[in-house]
mmCIF file with all atom_site columns, C-alpha atoms and ligand atoms in Angstrom:
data_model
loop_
_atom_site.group_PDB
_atom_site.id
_atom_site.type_symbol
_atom_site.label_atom_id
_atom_site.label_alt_id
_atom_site.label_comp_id
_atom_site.label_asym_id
_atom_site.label_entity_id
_atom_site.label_seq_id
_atom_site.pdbx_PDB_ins_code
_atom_site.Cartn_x
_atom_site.Cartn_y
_atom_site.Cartn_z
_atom_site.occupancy
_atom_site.B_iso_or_equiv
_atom_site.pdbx_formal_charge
_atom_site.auth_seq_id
_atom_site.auth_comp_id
_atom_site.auth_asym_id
_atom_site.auth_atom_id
_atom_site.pdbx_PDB_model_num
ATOM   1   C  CA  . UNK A 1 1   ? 27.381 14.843 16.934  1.00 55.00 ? 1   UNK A CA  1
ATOM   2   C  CA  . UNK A 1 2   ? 24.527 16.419 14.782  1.00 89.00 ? 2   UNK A CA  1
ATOM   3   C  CA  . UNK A 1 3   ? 21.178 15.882 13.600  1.00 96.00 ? 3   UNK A CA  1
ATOM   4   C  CA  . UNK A 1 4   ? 20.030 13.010 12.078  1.00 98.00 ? 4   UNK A CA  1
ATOM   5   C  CA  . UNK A 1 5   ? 16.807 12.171 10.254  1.00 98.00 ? 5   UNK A CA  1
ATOM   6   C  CA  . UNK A 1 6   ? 15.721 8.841  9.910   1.00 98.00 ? 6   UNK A CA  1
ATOM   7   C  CA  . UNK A 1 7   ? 12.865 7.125  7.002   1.00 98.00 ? 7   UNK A CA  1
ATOM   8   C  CA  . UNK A 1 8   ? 11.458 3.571  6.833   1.00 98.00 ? 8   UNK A CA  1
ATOM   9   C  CA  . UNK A 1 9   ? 10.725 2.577  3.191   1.00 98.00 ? 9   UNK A CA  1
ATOM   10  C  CA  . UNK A 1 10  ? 8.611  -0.224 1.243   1.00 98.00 ? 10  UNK A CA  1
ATOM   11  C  CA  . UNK A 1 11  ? 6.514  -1.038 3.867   1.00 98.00 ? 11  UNK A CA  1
ATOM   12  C  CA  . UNK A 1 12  ? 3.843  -1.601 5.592   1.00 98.00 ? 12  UNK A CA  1
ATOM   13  C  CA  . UNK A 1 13  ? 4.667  -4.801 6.790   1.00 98.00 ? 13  UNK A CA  1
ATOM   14  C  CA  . UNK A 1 14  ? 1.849  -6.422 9.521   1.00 97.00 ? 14  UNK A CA  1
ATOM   15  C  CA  . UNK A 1 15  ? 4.961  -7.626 11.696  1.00 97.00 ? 15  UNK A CA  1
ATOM   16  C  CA  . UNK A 1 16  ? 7.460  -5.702 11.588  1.00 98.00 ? 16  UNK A CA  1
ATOM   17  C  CA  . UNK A 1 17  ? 6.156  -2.032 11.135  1.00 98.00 ? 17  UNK A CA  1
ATOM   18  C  CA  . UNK A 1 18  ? 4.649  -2.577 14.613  1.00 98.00 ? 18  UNK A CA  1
ATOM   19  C  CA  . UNK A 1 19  ? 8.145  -3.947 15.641  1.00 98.00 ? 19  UNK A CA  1
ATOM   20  C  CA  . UNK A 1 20  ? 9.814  -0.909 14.067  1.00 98.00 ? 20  UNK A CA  1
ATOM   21  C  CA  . UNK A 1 21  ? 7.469  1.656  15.983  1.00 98.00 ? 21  UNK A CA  1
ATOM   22  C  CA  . UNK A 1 22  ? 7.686  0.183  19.259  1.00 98.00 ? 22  UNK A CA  1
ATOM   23  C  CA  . UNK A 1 23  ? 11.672 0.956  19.401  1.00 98.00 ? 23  UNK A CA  1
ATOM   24  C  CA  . UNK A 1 24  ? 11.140 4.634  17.592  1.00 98.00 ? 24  UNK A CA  1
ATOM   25  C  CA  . UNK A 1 25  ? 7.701  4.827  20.810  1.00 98.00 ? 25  UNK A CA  1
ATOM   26  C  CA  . UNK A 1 26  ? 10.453 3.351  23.489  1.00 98.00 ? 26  UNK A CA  1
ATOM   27  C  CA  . UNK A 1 27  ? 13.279 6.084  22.533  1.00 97.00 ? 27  UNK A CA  1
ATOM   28  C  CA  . UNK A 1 28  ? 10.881 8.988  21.603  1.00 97.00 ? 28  UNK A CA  1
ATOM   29  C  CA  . UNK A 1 29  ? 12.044 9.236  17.980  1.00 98.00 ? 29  UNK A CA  1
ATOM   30  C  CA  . UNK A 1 30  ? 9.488  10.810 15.246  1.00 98.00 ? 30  UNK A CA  1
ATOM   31  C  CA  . UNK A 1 31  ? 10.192 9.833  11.544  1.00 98.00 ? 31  UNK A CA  1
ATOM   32  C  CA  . UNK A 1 32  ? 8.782  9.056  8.054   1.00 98.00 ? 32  UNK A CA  1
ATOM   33  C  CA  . UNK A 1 33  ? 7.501  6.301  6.217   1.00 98.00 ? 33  UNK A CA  1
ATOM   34  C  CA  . UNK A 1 34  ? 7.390  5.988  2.422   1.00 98.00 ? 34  UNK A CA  1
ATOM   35  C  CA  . UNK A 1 35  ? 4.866  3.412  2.296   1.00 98.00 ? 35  UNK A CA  1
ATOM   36  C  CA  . UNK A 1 36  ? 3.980  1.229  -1.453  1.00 98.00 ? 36  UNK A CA  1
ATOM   37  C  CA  . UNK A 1 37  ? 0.423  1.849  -2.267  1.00 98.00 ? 37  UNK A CA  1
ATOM   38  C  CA  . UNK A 1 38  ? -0.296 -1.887 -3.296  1.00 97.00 ? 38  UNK A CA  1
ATOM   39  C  CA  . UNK A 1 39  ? 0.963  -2.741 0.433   1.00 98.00 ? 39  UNK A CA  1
ATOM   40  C  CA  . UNK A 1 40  ? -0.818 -0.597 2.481   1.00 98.00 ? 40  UNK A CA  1
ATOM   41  C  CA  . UNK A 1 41  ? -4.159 -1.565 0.675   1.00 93.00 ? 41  UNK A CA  1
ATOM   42  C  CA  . UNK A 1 42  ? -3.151 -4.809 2.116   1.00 93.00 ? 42  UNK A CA  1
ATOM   43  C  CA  . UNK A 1 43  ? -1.604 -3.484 6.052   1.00 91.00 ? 43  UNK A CA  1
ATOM   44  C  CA  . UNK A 1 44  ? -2.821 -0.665 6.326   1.00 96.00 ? 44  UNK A CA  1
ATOM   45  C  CA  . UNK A 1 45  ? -3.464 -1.170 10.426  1.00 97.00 ? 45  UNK A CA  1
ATOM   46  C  CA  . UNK A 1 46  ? 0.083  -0.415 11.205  1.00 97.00 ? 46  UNK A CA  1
ATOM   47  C  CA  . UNK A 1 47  ? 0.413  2.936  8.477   1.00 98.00 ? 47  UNK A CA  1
ATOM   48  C  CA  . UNK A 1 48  ? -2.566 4.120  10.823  1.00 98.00 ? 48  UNK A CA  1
ATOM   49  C  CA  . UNK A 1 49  ? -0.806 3.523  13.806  1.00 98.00 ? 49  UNK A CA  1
ATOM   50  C  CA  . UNK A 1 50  ? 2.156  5.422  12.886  1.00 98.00 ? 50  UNK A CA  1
ATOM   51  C  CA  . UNK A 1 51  ? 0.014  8.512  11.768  1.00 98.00 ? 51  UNK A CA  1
ATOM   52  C  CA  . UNK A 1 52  ? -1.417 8.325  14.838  1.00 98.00 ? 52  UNK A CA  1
ATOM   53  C  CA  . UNK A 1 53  ? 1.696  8.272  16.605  1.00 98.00 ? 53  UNK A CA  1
ATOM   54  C  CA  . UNK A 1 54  ? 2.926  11.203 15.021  1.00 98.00 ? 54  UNK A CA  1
ATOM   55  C  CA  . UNK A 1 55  ? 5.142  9.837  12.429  1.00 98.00 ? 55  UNK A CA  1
ATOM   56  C  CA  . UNK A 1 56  ? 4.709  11.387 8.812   1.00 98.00 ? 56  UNK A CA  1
ATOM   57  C  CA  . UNK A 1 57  ? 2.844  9.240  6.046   1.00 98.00 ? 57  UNK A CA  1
ATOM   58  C  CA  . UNK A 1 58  ? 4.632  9.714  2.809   1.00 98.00 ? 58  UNK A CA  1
ATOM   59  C  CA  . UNK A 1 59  ? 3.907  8.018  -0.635  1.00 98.00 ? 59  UNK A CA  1
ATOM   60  C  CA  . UNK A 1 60  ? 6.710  5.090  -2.441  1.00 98.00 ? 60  UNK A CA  1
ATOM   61  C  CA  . UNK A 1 61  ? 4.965  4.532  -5.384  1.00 98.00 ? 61  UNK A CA  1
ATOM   62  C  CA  . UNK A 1 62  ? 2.290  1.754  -5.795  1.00 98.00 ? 62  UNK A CA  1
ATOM   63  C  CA  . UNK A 1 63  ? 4.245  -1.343 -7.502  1.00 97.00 ? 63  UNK A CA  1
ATOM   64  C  CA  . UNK A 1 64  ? 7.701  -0.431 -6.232  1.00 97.00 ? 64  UNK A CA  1
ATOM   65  C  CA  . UNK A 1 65  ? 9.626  -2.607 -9.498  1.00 96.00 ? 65  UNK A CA  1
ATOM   66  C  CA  . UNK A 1 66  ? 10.602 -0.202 -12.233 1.00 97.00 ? 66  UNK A CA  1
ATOM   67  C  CA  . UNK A 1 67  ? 12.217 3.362  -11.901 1.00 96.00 ? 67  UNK A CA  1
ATOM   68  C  CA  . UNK A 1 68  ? 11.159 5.789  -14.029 1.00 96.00 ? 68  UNK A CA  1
ATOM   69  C  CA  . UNK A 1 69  ? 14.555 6.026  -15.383 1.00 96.00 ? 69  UNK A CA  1
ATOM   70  C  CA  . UNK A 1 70  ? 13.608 2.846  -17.017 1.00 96.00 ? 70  UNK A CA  1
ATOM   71  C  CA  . UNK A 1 71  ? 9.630  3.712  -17.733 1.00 96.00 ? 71  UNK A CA  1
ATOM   72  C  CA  . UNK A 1 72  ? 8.782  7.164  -18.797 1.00 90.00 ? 72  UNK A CA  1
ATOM   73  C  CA  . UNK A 1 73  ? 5.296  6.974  -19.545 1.00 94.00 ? 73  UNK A CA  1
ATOM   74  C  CA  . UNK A 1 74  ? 2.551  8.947  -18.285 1.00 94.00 ? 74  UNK A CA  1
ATOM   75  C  CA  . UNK A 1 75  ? -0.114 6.533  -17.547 1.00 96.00 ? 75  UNK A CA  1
ATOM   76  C  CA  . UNK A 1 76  ? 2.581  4.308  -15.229 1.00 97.00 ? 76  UNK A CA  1
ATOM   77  C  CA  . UNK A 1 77  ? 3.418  8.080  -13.853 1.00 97.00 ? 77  UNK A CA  1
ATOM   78  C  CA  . UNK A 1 78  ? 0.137  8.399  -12.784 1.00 95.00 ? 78  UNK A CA  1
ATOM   79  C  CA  . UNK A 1 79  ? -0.635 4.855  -11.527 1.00 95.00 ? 79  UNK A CA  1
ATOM   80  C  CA  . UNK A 1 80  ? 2.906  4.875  -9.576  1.00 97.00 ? 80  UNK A CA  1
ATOM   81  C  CA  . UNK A 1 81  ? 2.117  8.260  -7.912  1.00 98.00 ? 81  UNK A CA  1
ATOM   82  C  CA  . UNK A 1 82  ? -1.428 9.143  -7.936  1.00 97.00 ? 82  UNK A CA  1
ATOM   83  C  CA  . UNK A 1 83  ? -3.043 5.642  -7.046  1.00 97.00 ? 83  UNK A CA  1
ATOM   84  C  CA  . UNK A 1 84  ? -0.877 5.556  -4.200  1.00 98.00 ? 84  UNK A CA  1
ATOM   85  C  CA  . UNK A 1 85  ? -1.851 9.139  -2.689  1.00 98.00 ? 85  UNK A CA  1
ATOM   86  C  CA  . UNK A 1 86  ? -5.313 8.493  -3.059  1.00 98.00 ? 86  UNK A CA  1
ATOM   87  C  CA  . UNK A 1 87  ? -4.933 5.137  -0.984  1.00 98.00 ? 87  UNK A CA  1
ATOM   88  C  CA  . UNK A 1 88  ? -2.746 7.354  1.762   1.00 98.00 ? 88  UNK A CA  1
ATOM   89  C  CA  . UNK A 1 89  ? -6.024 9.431  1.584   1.00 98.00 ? 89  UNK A CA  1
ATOM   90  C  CA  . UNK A 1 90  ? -6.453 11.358 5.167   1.00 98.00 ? 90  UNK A CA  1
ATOM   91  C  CA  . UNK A 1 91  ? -3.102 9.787  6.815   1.00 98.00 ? 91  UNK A CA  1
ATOM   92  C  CA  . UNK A 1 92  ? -0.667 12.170 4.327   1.00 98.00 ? 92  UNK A CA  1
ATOM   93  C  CA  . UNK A 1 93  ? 1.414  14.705 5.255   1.00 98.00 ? 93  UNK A CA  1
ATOM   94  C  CA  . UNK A 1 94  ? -0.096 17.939 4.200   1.00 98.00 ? 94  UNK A CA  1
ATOM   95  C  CA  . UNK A 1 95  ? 3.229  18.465 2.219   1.00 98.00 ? 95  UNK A CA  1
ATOM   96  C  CA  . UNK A 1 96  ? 1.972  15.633 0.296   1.00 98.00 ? 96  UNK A CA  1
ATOM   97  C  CA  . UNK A 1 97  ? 5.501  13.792 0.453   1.00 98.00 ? 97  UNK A CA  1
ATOM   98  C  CA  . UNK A 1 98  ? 6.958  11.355 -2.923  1.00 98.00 ? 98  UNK A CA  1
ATOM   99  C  CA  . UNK A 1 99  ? 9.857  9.408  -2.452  1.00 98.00 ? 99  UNK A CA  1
ATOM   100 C  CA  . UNK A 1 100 ? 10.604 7.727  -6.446  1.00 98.00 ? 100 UNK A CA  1
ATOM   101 C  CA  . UNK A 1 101 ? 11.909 4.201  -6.088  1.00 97.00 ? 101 UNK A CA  1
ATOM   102 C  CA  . UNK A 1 102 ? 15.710 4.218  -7.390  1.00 94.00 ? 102 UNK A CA  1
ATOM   103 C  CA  . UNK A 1 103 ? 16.403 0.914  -7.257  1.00 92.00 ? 103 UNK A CA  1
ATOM   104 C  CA  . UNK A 1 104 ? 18.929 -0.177 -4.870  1.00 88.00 ? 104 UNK A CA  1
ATOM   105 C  CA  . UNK A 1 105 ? 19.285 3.347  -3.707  1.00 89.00 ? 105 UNK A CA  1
ATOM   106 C  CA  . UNK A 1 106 ? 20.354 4.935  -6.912  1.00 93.00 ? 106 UNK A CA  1
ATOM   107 C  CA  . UNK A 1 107 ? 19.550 8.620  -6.979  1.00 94.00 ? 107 UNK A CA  1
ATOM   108 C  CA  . UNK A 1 108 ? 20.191 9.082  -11.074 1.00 94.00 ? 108 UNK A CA  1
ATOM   109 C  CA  . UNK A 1 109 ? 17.387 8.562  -13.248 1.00 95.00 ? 109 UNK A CA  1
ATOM   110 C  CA  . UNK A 1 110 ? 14.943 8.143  -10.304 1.00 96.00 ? 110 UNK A CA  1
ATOM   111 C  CA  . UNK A 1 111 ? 13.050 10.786 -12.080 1.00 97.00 ? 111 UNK A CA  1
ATOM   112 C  CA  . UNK A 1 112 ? 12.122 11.638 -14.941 1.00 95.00 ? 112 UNK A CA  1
ATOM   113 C  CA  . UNK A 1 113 ? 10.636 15.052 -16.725 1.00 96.00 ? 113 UNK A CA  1
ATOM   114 C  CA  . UNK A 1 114 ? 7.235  13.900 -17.364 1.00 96.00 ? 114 UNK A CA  1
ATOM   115 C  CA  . UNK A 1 115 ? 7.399  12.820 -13.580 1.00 97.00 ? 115 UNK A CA  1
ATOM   116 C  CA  . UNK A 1 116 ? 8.870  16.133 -12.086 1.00 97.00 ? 116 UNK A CA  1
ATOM   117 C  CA  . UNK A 1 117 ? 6.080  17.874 -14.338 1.00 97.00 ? 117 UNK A CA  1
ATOM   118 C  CA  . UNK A 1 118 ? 3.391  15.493 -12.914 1.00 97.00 ? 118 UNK A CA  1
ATOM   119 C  CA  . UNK A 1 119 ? 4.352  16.006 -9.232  1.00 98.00 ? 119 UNK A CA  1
ATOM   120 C  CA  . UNK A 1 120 ? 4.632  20.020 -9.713  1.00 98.00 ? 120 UNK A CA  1
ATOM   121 C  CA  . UNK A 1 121 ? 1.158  20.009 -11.250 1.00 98.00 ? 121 UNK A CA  1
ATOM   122 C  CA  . UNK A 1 122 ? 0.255  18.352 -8.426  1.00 98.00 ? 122 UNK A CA  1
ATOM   123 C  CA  . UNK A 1 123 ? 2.341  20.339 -5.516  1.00 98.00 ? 123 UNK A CA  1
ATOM   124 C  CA  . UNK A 1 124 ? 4.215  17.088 -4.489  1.00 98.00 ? 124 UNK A CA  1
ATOM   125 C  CA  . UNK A 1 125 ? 6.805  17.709 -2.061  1.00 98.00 ? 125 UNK A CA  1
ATOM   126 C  CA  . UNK A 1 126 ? 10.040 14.863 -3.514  1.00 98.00 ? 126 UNK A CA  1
ATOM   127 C  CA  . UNK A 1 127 ? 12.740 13.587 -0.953  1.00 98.00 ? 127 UNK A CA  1
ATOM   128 C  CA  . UNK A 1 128 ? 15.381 11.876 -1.478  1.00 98.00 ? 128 UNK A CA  1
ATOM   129 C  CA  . UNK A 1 129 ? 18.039 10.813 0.656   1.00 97.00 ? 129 UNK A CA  1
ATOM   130 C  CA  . UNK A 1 130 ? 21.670 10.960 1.286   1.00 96.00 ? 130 UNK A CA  1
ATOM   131 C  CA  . UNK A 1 131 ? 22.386 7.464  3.610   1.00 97.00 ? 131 UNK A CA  1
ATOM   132 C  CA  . UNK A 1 132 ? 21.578 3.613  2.516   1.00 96.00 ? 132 UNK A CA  1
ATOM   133 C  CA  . UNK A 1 133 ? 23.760 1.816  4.523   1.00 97.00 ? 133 UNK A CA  1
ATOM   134 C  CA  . UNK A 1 134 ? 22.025 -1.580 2.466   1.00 96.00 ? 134 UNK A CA  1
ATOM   135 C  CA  . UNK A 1 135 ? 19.665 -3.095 5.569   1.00 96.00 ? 135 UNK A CA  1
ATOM   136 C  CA  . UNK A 1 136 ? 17.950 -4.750 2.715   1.00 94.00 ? 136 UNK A CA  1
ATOM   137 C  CA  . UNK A 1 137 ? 20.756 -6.555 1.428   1.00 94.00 ? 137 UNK A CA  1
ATOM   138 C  CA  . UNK A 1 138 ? 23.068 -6.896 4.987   1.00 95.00 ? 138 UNK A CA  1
ATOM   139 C  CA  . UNK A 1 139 ? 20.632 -7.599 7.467   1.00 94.00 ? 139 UNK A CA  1
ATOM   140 C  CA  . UNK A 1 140 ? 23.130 -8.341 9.887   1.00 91.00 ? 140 UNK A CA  1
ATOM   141 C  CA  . UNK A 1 141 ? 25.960 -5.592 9.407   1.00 95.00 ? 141 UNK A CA  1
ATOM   142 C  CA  . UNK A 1 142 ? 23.941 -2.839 7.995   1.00 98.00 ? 142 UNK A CA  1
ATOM   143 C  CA  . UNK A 1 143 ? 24.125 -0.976 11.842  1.00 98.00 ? 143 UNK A CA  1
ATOM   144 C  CA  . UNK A 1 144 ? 28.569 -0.624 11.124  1.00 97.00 ? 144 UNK A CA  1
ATOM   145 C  CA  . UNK A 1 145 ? 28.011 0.410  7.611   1.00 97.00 ? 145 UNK A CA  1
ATOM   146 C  CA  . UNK A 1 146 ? 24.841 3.228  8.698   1.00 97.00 ? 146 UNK A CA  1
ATOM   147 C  CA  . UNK A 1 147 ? 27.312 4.600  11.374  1.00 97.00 ? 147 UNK A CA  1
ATOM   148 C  CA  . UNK A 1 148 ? 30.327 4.990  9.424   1.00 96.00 ? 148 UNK A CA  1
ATOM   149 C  CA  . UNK A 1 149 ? 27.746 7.077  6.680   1.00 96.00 ? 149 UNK A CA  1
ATOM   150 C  CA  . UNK A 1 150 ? 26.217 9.060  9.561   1.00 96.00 ? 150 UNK A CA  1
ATOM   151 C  CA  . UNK A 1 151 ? 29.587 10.269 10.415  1.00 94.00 ? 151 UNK A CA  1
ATOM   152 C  CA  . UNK A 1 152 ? 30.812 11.295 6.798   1.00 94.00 ? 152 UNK A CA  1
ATOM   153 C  CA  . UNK A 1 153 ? 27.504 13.463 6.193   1.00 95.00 ? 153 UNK A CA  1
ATOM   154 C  CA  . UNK A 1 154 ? 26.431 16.755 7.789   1.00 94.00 ? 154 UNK A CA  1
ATOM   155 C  CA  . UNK A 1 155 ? 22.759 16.191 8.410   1.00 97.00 ? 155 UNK A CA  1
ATOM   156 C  CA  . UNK A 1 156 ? 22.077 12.187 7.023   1.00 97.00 ? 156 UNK A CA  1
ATOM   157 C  CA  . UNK A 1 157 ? 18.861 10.797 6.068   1.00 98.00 ? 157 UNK A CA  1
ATOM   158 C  CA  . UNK A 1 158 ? 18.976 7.608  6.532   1.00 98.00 ? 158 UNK A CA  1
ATOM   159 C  CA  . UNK A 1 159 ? 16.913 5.342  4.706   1.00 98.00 ? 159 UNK A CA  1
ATOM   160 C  CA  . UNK A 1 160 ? 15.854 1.870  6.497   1.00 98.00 ? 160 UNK A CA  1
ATOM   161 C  CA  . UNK A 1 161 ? 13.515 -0.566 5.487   1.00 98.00 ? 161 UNK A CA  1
ATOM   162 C  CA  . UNK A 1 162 ? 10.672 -1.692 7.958   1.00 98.00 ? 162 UNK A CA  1
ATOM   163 C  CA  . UNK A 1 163 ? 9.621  -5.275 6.297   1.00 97.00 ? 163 UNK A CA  1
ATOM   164 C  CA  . UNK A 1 164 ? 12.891 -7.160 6.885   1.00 96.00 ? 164 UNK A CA  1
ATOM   165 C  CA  . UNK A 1 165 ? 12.599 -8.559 10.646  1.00 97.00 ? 165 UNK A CA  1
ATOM   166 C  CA  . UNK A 1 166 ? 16.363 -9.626 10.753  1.00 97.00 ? 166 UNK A CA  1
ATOM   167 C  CA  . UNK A 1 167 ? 17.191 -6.254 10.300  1.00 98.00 ? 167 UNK A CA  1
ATOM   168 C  CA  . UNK A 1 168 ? 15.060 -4.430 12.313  1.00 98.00 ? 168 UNK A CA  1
ATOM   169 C  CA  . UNK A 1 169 ? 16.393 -6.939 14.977  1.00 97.00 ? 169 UNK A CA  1
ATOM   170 C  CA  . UNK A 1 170 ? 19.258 -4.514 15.136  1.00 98.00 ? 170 UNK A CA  1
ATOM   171 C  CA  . UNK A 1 171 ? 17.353 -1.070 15.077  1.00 98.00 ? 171 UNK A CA  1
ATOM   172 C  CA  . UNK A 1 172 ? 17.511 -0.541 18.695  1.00 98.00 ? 172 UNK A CA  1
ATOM   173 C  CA  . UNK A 1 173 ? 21.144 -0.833 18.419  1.00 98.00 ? 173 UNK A CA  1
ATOM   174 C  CA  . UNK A 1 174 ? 21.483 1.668  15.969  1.00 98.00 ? 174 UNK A CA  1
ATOM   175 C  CA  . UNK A 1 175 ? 19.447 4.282  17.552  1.00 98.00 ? 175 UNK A CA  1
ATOM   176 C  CA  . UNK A 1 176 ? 21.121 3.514  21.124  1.00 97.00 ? 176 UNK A CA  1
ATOM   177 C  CA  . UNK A 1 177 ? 25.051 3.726  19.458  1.00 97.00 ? 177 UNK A CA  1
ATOM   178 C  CA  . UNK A 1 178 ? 23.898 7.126  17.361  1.00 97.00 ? 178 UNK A CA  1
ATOM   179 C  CA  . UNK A 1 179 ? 22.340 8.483  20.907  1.00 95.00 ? 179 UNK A CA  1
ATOM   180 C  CA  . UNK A 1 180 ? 25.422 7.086  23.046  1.00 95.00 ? 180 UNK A CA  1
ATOM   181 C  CA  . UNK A 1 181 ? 26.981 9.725  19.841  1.00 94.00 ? 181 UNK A CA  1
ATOM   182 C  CA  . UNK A 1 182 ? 25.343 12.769 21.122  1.00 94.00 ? 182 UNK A CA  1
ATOM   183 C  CA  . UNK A 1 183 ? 22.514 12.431 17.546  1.00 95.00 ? 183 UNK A CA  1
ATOM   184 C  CA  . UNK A 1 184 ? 19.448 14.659 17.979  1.00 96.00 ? 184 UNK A CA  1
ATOM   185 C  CA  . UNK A 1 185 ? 16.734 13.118 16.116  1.00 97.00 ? 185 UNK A CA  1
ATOM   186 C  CA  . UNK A 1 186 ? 15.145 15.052 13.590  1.00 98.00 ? 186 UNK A CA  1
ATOM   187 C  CA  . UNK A 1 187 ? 11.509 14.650 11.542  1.00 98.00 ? 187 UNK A CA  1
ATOM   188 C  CA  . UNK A 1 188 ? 12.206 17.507 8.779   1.00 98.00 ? 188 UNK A CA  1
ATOM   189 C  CA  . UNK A 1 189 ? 14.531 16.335 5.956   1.00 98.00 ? 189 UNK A CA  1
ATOM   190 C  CA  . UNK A 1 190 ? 17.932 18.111 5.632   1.00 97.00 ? 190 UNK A CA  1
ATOM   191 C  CA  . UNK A 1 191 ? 16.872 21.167 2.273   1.00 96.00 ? 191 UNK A CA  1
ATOM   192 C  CA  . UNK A 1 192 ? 19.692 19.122 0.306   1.00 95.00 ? 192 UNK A CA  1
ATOM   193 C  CA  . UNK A 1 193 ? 17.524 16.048 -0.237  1.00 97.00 ? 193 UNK A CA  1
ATOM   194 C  CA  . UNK A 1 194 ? 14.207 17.979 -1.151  1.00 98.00 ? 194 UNK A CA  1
ATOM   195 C  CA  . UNK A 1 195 ? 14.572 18.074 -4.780  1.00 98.00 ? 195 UNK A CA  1
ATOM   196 C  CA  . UNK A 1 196 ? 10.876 19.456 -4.534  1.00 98.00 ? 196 UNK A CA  1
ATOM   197 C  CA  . UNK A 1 197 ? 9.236  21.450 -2.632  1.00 98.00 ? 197 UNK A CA  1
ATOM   198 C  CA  . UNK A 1 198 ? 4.654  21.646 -2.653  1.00 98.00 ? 198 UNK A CA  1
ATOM   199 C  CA  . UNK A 1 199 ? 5.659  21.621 -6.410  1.00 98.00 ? 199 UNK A CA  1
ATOM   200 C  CA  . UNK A 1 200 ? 8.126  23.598 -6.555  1.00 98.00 ? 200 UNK A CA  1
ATOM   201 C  CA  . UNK A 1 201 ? 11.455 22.713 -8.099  1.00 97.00 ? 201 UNK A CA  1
ATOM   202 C  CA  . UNK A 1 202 ? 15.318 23.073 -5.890  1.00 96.00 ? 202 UNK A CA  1
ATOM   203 C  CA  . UNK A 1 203 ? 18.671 23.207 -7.560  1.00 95.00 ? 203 UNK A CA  1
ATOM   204 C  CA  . UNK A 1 204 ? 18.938 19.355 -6.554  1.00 95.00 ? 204 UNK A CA  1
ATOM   205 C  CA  . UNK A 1 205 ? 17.307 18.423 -9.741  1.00 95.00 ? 205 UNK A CA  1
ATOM   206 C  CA  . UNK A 1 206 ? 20.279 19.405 -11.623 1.00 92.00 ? 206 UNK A CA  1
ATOM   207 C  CA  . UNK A 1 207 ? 21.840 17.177 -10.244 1.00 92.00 ? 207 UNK A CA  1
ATOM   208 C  CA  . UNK A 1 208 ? 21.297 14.148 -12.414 1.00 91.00 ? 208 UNK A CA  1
ATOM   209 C  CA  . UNK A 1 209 ? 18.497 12.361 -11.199 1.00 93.00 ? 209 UNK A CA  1
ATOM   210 C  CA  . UNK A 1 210 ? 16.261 13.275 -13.979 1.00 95.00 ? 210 UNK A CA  1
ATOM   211 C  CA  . UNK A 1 211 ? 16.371 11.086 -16.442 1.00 94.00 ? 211 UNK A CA  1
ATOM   212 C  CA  . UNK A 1 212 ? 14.482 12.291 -19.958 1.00 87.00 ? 212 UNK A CA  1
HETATM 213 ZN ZN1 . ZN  B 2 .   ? 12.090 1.631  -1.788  1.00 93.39 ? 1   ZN  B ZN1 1
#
């Protein structure tokens, strides 16, 4: 089997992000986490931990509830993105990561132009993803659904939620069948889900997900 990258989104959560890096500690496994601004102003004990522990701090946007294929403007732009990294502060990546919020994993209209000009001015580094096997809406079957994806896609990255505790109930199961599979973890993000890159634009954003 191949690589595999893994990213938890939307939290921090103050019980189950520590949950969530216990089993990553236990197995050895570095990854990401796209944290919301407005939550880690409120957790932000466990996005520390996970810096500390090697794992790459990455910004979700602040309010996580509208994409910007549905609001355009630039002060929301700014507020989404830019309140967000300043909150992150010293626990970013140096890439300065951005993951938009699609809304239940949609990848078209998760940007928009006045957003991919704000993040280039600013040398944002975008990822998106190419696995949501739904542990936000399945918290019980998501692991079946994540391993049939893995096993369609070259190099997945798999995004995974760390602030529903039912789910993450069945994270050690996932990593242990994917590892039982031969998977090599892997922190860097596979090139065809960087859609930027320190501001810099890839072919990826012709690929639909900018929305005007
Ligand atoms: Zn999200």
């Amino acid at each position: 089997m191949h690589q595999v990258t893994l990213t938890f989104d939307n939290g921090p959560d103050a019980n189950v992000t520590p949950l969530v890096l216990d089993i990553l500690a236990r197995r050895s496994i570095k990854s990401t986490f796209f944290v919301v601004g407005s939550r880690l102003a409120a957790h932000r004990a466990s996005t520390e931990r996970a810096h500390a522990e090697g794992h790459w701090i990455g910004n979700h946007t602040w309010s996580h509830s509208i994409p910007f294929r549905d609001r355009g403007d630039s002060d929301f732009i700014r507020s989404e993105i830019d309140r967000t990294q300043d909150e992150i502060g010293a626990l970013s990546h140096p890439d300065r990561l951005f993951r938009p919020y699609g809304g239940m994993g949609r990848l078209d209209g998760a940007l928009n132009t006045k957003a991919v000009d704000h993040l280039a001015e600013r040398h944002y580094t975008c990822i998106l993803w190419n696995a949501v096997p739904g542990d936000f809406a399945n918290h019980e079957g998501w692991v079946e659904t994540a391993l049939t994806q893995v096993a369609t896609i070259g190099w997945p990255l798999v995004v995974l939620h760390d602030v529903h505790a039912r789910a993450m109930q069945h994270l050690d199961r996932f990593l242990g069948r994917l590892q039982d599979r031969g998977a090599m973890f892997e922190q860097r993000f596979p090139v065809n889900c960087i859609a930027m890159q320190r501001g810099q634009r890839t072919d990826l954003l012709d690929s639909g997900i900018v929305a005007n």
